[in-house]
Coordinates of C-alpha atoms in Angstrom, one line a residue:
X1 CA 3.1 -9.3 23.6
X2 CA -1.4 -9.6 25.6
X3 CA -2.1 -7.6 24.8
X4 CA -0.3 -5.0 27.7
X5 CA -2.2 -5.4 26.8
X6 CA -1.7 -7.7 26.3
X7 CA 0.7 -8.6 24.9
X8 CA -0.5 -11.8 25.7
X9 CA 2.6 -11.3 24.3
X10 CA 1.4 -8.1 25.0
X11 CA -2.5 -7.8 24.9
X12 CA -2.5 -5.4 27.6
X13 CA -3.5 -2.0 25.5
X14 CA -6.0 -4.2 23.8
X15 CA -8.4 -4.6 26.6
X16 CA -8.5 -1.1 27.5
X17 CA -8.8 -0.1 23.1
X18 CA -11.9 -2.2 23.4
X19 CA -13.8 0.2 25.9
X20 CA -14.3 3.6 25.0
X21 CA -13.4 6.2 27.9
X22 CA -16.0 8.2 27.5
X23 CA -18.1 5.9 29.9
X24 CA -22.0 5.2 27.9
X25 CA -23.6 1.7 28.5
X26 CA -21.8 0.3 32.1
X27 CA -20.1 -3.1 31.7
X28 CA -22.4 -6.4 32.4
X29 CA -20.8 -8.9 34.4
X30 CA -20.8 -11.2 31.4
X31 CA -18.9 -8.5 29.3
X32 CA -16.5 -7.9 32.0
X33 CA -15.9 -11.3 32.1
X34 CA -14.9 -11.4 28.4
X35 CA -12.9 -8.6 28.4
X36 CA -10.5 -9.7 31.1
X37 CA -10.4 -12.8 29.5
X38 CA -9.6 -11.4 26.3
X39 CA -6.5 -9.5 28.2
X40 CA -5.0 -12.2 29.1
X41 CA -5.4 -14.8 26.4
X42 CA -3.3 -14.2 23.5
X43 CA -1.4 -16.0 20.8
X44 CA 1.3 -16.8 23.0
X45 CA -0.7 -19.3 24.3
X46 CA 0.2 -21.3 21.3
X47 CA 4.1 -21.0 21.9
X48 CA 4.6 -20.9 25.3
X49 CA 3.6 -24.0 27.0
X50 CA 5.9 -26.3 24.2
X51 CA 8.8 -24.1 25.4
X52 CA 8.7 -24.1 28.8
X53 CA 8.1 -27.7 28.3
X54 CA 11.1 -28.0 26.8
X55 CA 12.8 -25.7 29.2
X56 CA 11.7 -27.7 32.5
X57 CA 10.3 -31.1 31.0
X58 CA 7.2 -31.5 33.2
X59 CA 8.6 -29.6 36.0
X60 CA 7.4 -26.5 34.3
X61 CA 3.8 -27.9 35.5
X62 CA 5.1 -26.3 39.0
X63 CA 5.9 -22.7 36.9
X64 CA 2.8 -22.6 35.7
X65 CA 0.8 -23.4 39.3
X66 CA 3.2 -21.0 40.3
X67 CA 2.5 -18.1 38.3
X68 CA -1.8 -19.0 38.6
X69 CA -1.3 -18.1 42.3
X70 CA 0.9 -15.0 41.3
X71 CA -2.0 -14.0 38.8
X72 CA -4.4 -13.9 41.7
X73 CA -2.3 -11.9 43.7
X74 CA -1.9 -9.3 40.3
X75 CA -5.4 -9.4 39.9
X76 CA -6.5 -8.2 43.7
X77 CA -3.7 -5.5 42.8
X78 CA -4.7 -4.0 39.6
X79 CA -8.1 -4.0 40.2
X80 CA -7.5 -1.8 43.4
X81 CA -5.5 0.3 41.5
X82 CA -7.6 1.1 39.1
X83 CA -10.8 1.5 41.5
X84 CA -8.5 4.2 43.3
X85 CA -6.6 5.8 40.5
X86 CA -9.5 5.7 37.6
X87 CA -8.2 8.6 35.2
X88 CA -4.6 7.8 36.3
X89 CA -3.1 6.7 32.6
X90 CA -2.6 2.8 33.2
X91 CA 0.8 2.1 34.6
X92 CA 2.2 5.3 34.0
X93 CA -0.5 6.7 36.7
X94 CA 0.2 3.8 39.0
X95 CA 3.7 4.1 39.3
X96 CA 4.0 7.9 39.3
X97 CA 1.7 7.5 42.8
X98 CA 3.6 5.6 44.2
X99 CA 7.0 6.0 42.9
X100 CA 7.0 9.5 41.3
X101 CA 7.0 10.8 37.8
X102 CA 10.3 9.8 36.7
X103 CA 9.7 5.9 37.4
X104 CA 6.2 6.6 35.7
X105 CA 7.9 7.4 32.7
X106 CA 10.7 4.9 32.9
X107 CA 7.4 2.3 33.2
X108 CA 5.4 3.7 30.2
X109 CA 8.6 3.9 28.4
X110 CA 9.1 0.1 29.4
X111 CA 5.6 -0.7 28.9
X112 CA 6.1 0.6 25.1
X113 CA 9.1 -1.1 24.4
X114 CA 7.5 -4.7 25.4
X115 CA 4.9 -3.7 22.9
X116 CA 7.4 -3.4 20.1
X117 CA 9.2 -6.4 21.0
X118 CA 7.0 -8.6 21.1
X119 CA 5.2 -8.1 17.4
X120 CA 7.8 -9.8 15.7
X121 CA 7.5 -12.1 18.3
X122 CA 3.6 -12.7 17.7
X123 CA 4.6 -12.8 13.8
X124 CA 6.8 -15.5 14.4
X125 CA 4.2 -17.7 16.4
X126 CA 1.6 -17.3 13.7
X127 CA 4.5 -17.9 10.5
X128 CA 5.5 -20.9 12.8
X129 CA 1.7 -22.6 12.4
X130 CA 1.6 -21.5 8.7
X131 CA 4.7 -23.1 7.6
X132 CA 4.2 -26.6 9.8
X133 CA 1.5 -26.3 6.8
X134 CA 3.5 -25.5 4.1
X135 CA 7.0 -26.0 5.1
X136 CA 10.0 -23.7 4.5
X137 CA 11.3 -24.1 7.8
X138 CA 13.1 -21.1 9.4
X139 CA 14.1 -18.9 6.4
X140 CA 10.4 -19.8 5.4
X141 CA 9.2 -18.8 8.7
X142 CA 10.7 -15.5 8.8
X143 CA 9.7 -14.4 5.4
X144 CA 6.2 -15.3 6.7
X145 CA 6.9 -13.4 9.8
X146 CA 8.3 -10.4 7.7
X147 CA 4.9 -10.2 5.9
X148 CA 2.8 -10.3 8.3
X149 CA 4.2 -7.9 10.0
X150 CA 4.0 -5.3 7.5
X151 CA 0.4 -6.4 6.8
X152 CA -0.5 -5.4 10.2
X153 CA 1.7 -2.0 10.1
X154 CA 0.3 -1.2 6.5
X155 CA -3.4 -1.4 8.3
X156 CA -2.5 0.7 11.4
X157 CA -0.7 3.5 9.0
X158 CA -3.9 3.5 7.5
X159 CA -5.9 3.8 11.0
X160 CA -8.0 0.3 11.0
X161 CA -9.0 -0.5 14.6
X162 CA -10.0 -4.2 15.8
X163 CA -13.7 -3.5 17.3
X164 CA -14.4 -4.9 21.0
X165 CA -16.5 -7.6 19.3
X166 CA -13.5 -9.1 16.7
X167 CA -11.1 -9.5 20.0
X168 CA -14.0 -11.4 21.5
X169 CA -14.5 -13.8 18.6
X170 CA -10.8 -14.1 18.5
X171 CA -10.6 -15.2 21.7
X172 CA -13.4 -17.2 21.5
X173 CA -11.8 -19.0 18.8
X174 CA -8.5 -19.3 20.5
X175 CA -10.8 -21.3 23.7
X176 CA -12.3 -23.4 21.1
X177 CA -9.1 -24.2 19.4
X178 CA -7.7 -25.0 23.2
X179 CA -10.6 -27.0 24.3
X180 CA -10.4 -29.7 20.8
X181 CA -6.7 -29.5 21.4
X182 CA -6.3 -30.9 24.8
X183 CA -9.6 -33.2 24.8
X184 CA -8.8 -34.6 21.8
X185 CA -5.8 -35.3 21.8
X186 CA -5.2 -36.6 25.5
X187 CA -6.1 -40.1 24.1
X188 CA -2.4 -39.6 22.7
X189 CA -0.6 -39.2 25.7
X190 CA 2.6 -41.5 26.7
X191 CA 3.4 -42.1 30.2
X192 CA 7.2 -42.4 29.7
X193 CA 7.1 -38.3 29.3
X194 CA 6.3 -37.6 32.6
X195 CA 9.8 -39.0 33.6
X196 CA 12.4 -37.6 34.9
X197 CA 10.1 -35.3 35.8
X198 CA 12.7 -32.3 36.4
X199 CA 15.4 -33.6 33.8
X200 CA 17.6 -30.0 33.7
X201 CA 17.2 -29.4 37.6
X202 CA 14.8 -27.7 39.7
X203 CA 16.1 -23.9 38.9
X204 CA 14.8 -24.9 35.2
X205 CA 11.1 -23.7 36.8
X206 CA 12.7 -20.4 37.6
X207 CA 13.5 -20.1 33.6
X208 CA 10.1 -21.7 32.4
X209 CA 8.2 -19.1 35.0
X210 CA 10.1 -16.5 33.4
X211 CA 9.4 -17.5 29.6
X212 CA 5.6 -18.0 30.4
X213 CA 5.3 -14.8 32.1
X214 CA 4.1 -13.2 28.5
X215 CA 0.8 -15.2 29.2
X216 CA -0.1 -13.5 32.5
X217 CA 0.8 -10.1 30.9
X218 CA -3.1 -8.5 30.9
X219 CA -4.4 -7.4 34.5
X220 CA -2.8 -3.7 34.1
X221 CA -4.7 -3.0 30.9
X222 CA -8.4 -4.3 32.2
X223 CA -7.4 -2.3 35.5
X224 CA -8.9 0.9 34.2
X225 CA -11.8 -0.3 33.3
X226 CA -13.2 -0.8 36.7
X227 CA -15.1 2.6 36.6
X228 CA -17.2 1.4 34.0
X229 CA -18.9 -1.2 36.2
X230 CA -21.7 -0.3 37.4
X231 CA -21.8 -2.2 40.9
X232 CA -18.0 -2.8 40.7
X233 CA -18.1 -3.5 44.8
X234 CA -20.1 -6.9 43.8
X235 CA -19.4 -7.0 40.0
X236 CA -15.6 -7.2 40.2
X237 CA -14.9 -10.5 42.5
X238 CA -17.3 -12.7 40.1
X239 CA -15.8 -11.1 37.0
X240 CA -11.9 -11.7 38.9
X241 CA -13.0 -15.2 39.8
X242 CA -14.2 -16.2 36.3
X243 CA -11.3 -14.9 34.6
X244 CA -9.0 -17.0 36.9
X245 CA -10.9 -20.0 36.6
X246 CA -11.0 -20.1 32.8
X247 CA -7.4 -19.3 32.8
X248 CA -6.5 -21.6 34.9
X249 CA -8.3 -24.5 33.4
X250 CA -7.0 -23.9 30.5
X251 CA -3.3 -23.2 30.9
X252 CA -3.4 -26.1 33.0
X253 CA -5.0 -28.4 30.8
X254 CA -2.7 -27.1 27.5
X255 CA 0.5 -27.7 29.5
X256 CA -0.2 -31.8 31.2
X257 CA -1.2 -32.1 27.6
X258 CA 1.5 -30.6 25.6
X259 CA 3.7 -32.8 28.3
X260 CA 1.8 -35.2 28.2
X261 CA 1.6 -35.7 24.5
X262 CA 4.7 -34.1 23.1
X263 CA 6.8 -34.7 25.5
X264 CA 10.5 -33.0 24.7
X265 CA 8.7 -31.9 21.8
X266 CA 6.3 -29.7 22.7
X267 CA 9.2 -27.3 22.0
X268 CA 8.6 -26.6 18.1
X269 CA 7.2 -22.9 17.4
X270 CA 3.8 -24.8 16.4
X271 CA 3.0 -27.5 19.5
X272 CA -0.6 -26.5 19.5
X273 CA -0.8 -27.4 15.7
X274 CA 1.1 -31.0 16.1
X275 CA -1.6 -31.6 19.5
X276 CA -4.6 -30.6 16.9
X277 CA -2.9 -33.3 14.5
X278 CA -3.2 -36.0 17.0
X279 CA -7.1 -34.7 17.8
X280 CA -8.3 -34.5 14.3
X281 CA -6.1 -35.7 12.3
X282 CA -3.9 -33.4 9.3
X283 CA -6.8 -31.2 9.3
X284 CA -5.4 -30.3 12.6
X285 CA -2.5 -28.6 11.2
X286 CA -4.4 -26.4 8.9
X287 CA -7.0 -25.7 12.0
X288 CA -3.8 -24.5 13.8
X289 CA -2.8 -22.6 11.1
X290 CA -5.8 -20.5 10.5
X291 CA -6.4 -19.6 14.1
X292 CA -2.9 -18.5 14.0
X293 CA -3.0 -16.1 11.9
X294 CA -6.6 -15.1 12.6
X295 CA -4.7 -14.3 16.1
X296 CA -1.6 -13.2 14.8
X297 CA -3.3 -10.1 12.9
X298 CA -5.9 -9.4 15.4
X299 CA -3.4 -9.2 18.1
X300 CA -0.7 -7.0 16.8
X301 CA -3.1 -4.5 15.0
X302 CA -5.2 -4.4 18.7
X303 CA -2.2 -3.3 20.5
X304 CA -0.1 -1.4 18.0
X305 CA -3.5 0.8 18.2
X306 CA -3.5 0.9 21.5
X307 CA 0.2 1.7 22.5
X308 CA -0.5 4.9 20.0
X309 CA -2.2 6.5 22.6
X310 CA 0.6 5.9 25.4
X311 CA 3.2 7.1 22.3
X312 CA 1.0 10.2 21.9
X313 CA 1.7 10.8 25.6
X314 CA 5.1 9.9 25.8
X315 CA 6.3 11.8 23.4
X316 CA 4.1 14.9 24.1
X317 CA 5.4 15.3 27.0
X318 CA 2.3 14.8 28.9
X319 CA 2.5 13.7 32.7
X320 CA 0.1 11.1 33.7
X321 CA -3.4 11.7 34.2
X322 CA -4.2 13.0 37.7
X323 CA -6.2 10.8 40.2
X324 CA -9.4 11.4 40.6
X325 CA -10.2 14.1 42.8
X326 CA -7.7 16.2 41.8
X327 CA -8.6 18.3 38.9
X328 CA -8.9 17.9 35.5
X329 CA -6.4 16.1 33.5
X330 CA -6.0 17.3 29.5
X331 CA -6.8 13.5 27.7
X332 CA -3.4 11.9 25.2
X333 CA -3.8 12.1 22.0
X334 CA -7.2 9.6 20.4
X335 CA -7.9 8.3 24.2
X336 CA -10.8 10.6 26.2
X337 CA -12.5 12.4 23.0
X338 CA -12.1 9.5 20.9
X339 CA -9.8 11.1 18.2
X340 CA -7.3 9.0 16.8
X341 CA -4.0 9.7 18.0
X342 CA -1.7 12.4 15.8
X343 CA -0.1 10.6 13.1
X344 CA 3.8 12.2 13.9
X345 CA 3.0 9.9 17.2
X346 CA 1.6 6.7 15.6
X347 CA 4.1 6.7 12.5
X348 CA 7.4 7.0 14.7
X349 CA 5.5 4.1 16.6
X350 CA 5.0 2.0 13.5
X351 CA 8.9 3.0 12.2
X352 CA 10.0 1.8 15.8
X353 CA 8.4 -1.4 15.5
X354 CA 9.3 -2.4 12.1
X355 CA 13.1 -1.1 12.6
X356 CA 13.1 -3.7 15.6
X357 CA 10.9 -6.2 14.4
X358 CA 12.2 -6.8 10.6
X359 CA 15.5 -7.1 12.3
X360 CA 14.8 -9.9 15.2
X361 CA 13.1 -11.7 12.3
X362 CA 15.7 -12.2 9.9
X363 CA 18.5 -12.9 13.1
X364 CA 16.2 -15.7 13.5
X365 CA 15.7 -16.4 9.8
X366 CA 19.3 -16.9 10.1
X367 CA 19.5 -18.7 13.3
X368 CA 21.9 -16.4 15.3
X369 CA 18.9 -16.1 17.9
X370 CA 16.2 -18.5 19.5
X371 CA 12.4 -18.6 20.3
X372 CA 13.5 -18.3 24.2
X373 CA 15.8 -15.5 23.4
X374 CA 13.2 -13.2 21.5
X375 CA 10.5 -13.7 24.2
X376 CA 13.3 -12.9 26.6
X377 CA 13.3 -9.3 25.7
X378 CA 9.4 -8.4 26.1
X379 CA 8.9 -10.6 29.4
X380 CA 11.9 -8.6 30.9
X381 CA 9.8 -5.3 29.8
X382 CA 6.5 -6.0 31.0
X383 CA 8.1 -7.8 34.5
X384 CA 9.9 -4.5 34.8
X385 CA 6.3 -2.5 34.6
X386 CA 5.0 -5.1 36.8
X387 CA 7.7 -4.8 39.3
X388 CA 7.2 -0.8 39.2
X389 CA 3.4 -1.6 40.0
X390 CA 3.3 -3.9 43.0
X391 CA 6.1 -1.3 44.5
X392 CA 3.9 1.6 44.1
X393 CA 1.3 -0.3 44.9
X394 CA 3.0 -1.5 48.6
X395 CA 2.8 2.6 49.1
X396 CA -0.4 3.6 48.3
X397 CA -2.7 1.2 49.0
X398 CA -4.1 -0.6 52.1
X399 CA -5.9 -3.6 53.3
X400 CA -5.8 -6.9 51.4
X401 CA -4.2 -4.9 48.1
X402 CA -1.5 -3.7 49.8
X403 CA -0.8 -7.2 51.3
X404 CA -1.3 -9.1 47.8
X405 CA 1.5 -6.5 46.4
X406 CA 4.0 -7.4 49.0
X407 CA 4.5 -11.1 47.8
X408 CA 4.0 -10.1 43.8
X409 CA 6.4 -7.7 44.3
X410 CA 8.6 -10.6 45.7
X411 CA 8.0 -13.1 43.3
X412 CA 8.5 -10.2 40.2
X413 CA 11.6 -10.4 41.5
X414 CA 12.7 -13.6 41.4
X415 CA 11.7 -13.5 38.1
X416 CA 13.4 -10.9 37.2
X417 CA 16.8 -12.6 38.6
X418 CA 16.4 -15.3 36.0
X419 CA 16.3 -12.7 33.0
X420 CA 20.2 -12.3 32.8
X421 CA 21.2 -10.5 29.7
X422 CA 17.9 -9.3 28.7
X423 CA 17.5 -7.0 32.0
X424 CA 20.0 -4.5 29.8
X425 CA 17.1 -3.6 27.8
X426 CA 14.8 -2.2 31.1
X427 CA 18.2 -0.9 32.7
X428 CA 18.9 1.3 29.8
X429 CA 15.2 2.5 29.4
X430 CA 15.9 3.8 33.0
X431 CA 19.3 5.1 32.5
X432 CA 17.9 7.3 29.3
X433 CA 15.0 8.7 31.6
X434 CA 17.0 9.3 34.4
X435 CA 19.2 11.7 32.4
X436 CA 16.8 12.8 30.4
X437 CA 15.1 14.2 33.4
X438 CA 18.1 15.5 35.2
X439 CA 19.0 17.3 31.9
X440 CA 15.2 18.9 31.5
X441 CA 15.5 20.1 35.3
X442 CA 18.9 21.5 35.1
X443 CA 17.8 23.9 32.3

């Protein structure tokens, strides 16, 4: 939001929607490689680093070391969690191990909520690229938004899927995109940006880490698909270590530049667009702008299909799958046997995120809210799953895992901390399943 799945603004369900459960051809290296990529790549890629930029001034260079090292630590995490819990329902399964059912809940609940969030939010990005083309500023930006948005609704009412091999082109083009960006570009860059270097303090970082969170948002979708390796013992570090080293090259290389380059700019909803103007010239902006909506649509329609399935468990009342081992576990709705999942469960999904989303977009239309406030809401979310994870995590695993959880689950704090008014969001999410729960056992 991503995907989630993620999301990414959320790509996270995206990554798992692209491999089917029922486990056929085993994943190549190559293909793993791709797939974890393509969880946590996203089109927030083409937000984020202008605004925690503009956030942190160059400073934000330390938030964004900061969170490669953290992604490491997510990564060693996830992956053992899904090696030990394979048919444990994502997140859900994780956190109901180590926490119980009722914090599962709360962090499928949480995980769902992210997702709806941050479509508008995705919207927004790719209307932002369009209308640097067109113009129409904010007003324009939301109508654009507004559209798009119900585009991508009108084709999941309808039940069209993004296949494994669109994400991977989509991603693909988003590397491309990247990689003419900064190299082209960097010819551009002014030294006189770099200074002051931290020019709204040192806790700025602590705000920037928290806005660029949404592009580390991936590792507990790809985590279930672990089984389908077919050496994952020696398949899984290479696979790990490719996906942080592209990553990290190219968040790295995006933010100097976008600091470089923009400077205090690099905070407009379209900084990848005005670095492709200084690489190629006004053919940049319309580059920008067809990527972004290539993305946009692709994106949201990937993980609106993929949080059906949670919804279809959420609301059916479904614990989480059972780790393996212990019996049988019944499969949610359009996962396991490949069904799509029961409309009642998909449309209240699709009502839910176009009651929130058409909403958020026309408060910024208006200008009562701001980029940083909208991705607020989803990075609380998904730092709430997260922090849920490494906890359970601390409990039932051992060995390395269980000492990369114990820092992540430090650092997801800190995080957290800087949130402020968004952690009402998460904190009610809680309350409502708390009571919820007490109310079904006193009956």
């Amino acid at each position: 939001m991503s995907e989630s799945t993620v999301l990414a603004v959320p790509r996270p369900s995206a990554a798992v929607e692209t491999a089917p459960a029922a486990a056929s051809p085993r994943l190549t290296t190559a293909r793993g490689a791709a797939l974890y990529i393509g969880a946590l790549l996203g089109p927030g890629l083409l937000l984020l680093p202008g605004l925690a930029a503009a956030q942190a001034g160059p400073a934000s260079l330390l938030a964004w070391a900061g969170l490669l090292g953290l992604s490491a630590f997510f990564a060693v995490v996830f992956t053992a969690l899904g090696r030990a819990f394979p048919s444990a329902g994502g997140v859900i399964g994780y956190v109901s191990a180590g926490l119980g059912a009722r914090q599962g809940l709360a962090a499928g609940w949480s995980f769902l909520a992210g997702v709806i969030a941050g479509a508008p939010v995705v919207c927004l990005i790719g209307a932002g690229y369009l209308t640097e083309l067109t113009g129409g500023g904010r007003v324009g930006q939301a109508v654009i938004a507004a559209a798009l948005l119900l585009t991508v609704l009108a084709l999941a009412a309808g039940g069209m899927r993004t296949s494994a091999t669109a994400q991977l082109l989509m991603v693909s083009l988003l590397i491309v995109v990247v990689i003419v960006a900064v190299a082209g570009s960097a010819a551009s860059a002014h030294a006189a940006n770099w200074t002051p270097f931290a020019p709204h303090g040192w806790l700025a970082v602590g705000h920037a880490a928290t806005t660029l969170m949404l592009s580390f948002v991936g590792w507990e979708a790809v985590a279930p698909l672990t089984a389908q390796f077919a050496d994952p013992a020696r398949q899984l570090p290479r696979v790990v270590g490719i996906t942080l080293a592209v990553t990290t090259v190219l968040y790295l290389g995006l933010a100097v530049v976008t600091i470089a380059v923009l400077g205090t700019g690099g905070g407009s909803m379209a900084p990848l667009a005005d670095l492709l103007r200084h690489a190629i010239g006004p053919a940049g902006t319309a580059a920008g702008a067809v990527a972004a909506i290539v993305l946009t649509l692709g994106a949201v329609n990937a993980y609106v299909n993929g949080a059906a399935a949670m919804t279809g468990r959420l609301l059916g009342g479904r614990g989480p799958h059972r780790p393996a081992g212990t019996g049988a576990a019944r499969p949610a709705d359009g996962e396991a046997d490949g069904r799509r999942p029961r409309p009642p469960g998909r449309l209240l999904l699709l009502a839910a995120i176009a009651g929130t989303g058409l909403p958020l977009i026309a408060l910024y239309g208006v200008g009562l809210v701001s980029p940083v406030s909208l991705v607020a809401i989803p990075t609380t979310l998904f730092l709430t799953v997260y922090l849920g994870s490494m906890l359970a995590a601390t409990r039932v695993l051992h060995g390395l895992a269980r000492l990369a959880a114990v820092p992540a689950t430090a650092a997801t704090v800190v995080m957290l901390a800087y949130c402020g008014w968004a952690l009402a969001v998460p904190a009610a999410i809680i309350a409502i399943v708390t009571v919820t729960g007490s109310i079904r056992r006193s009956r």
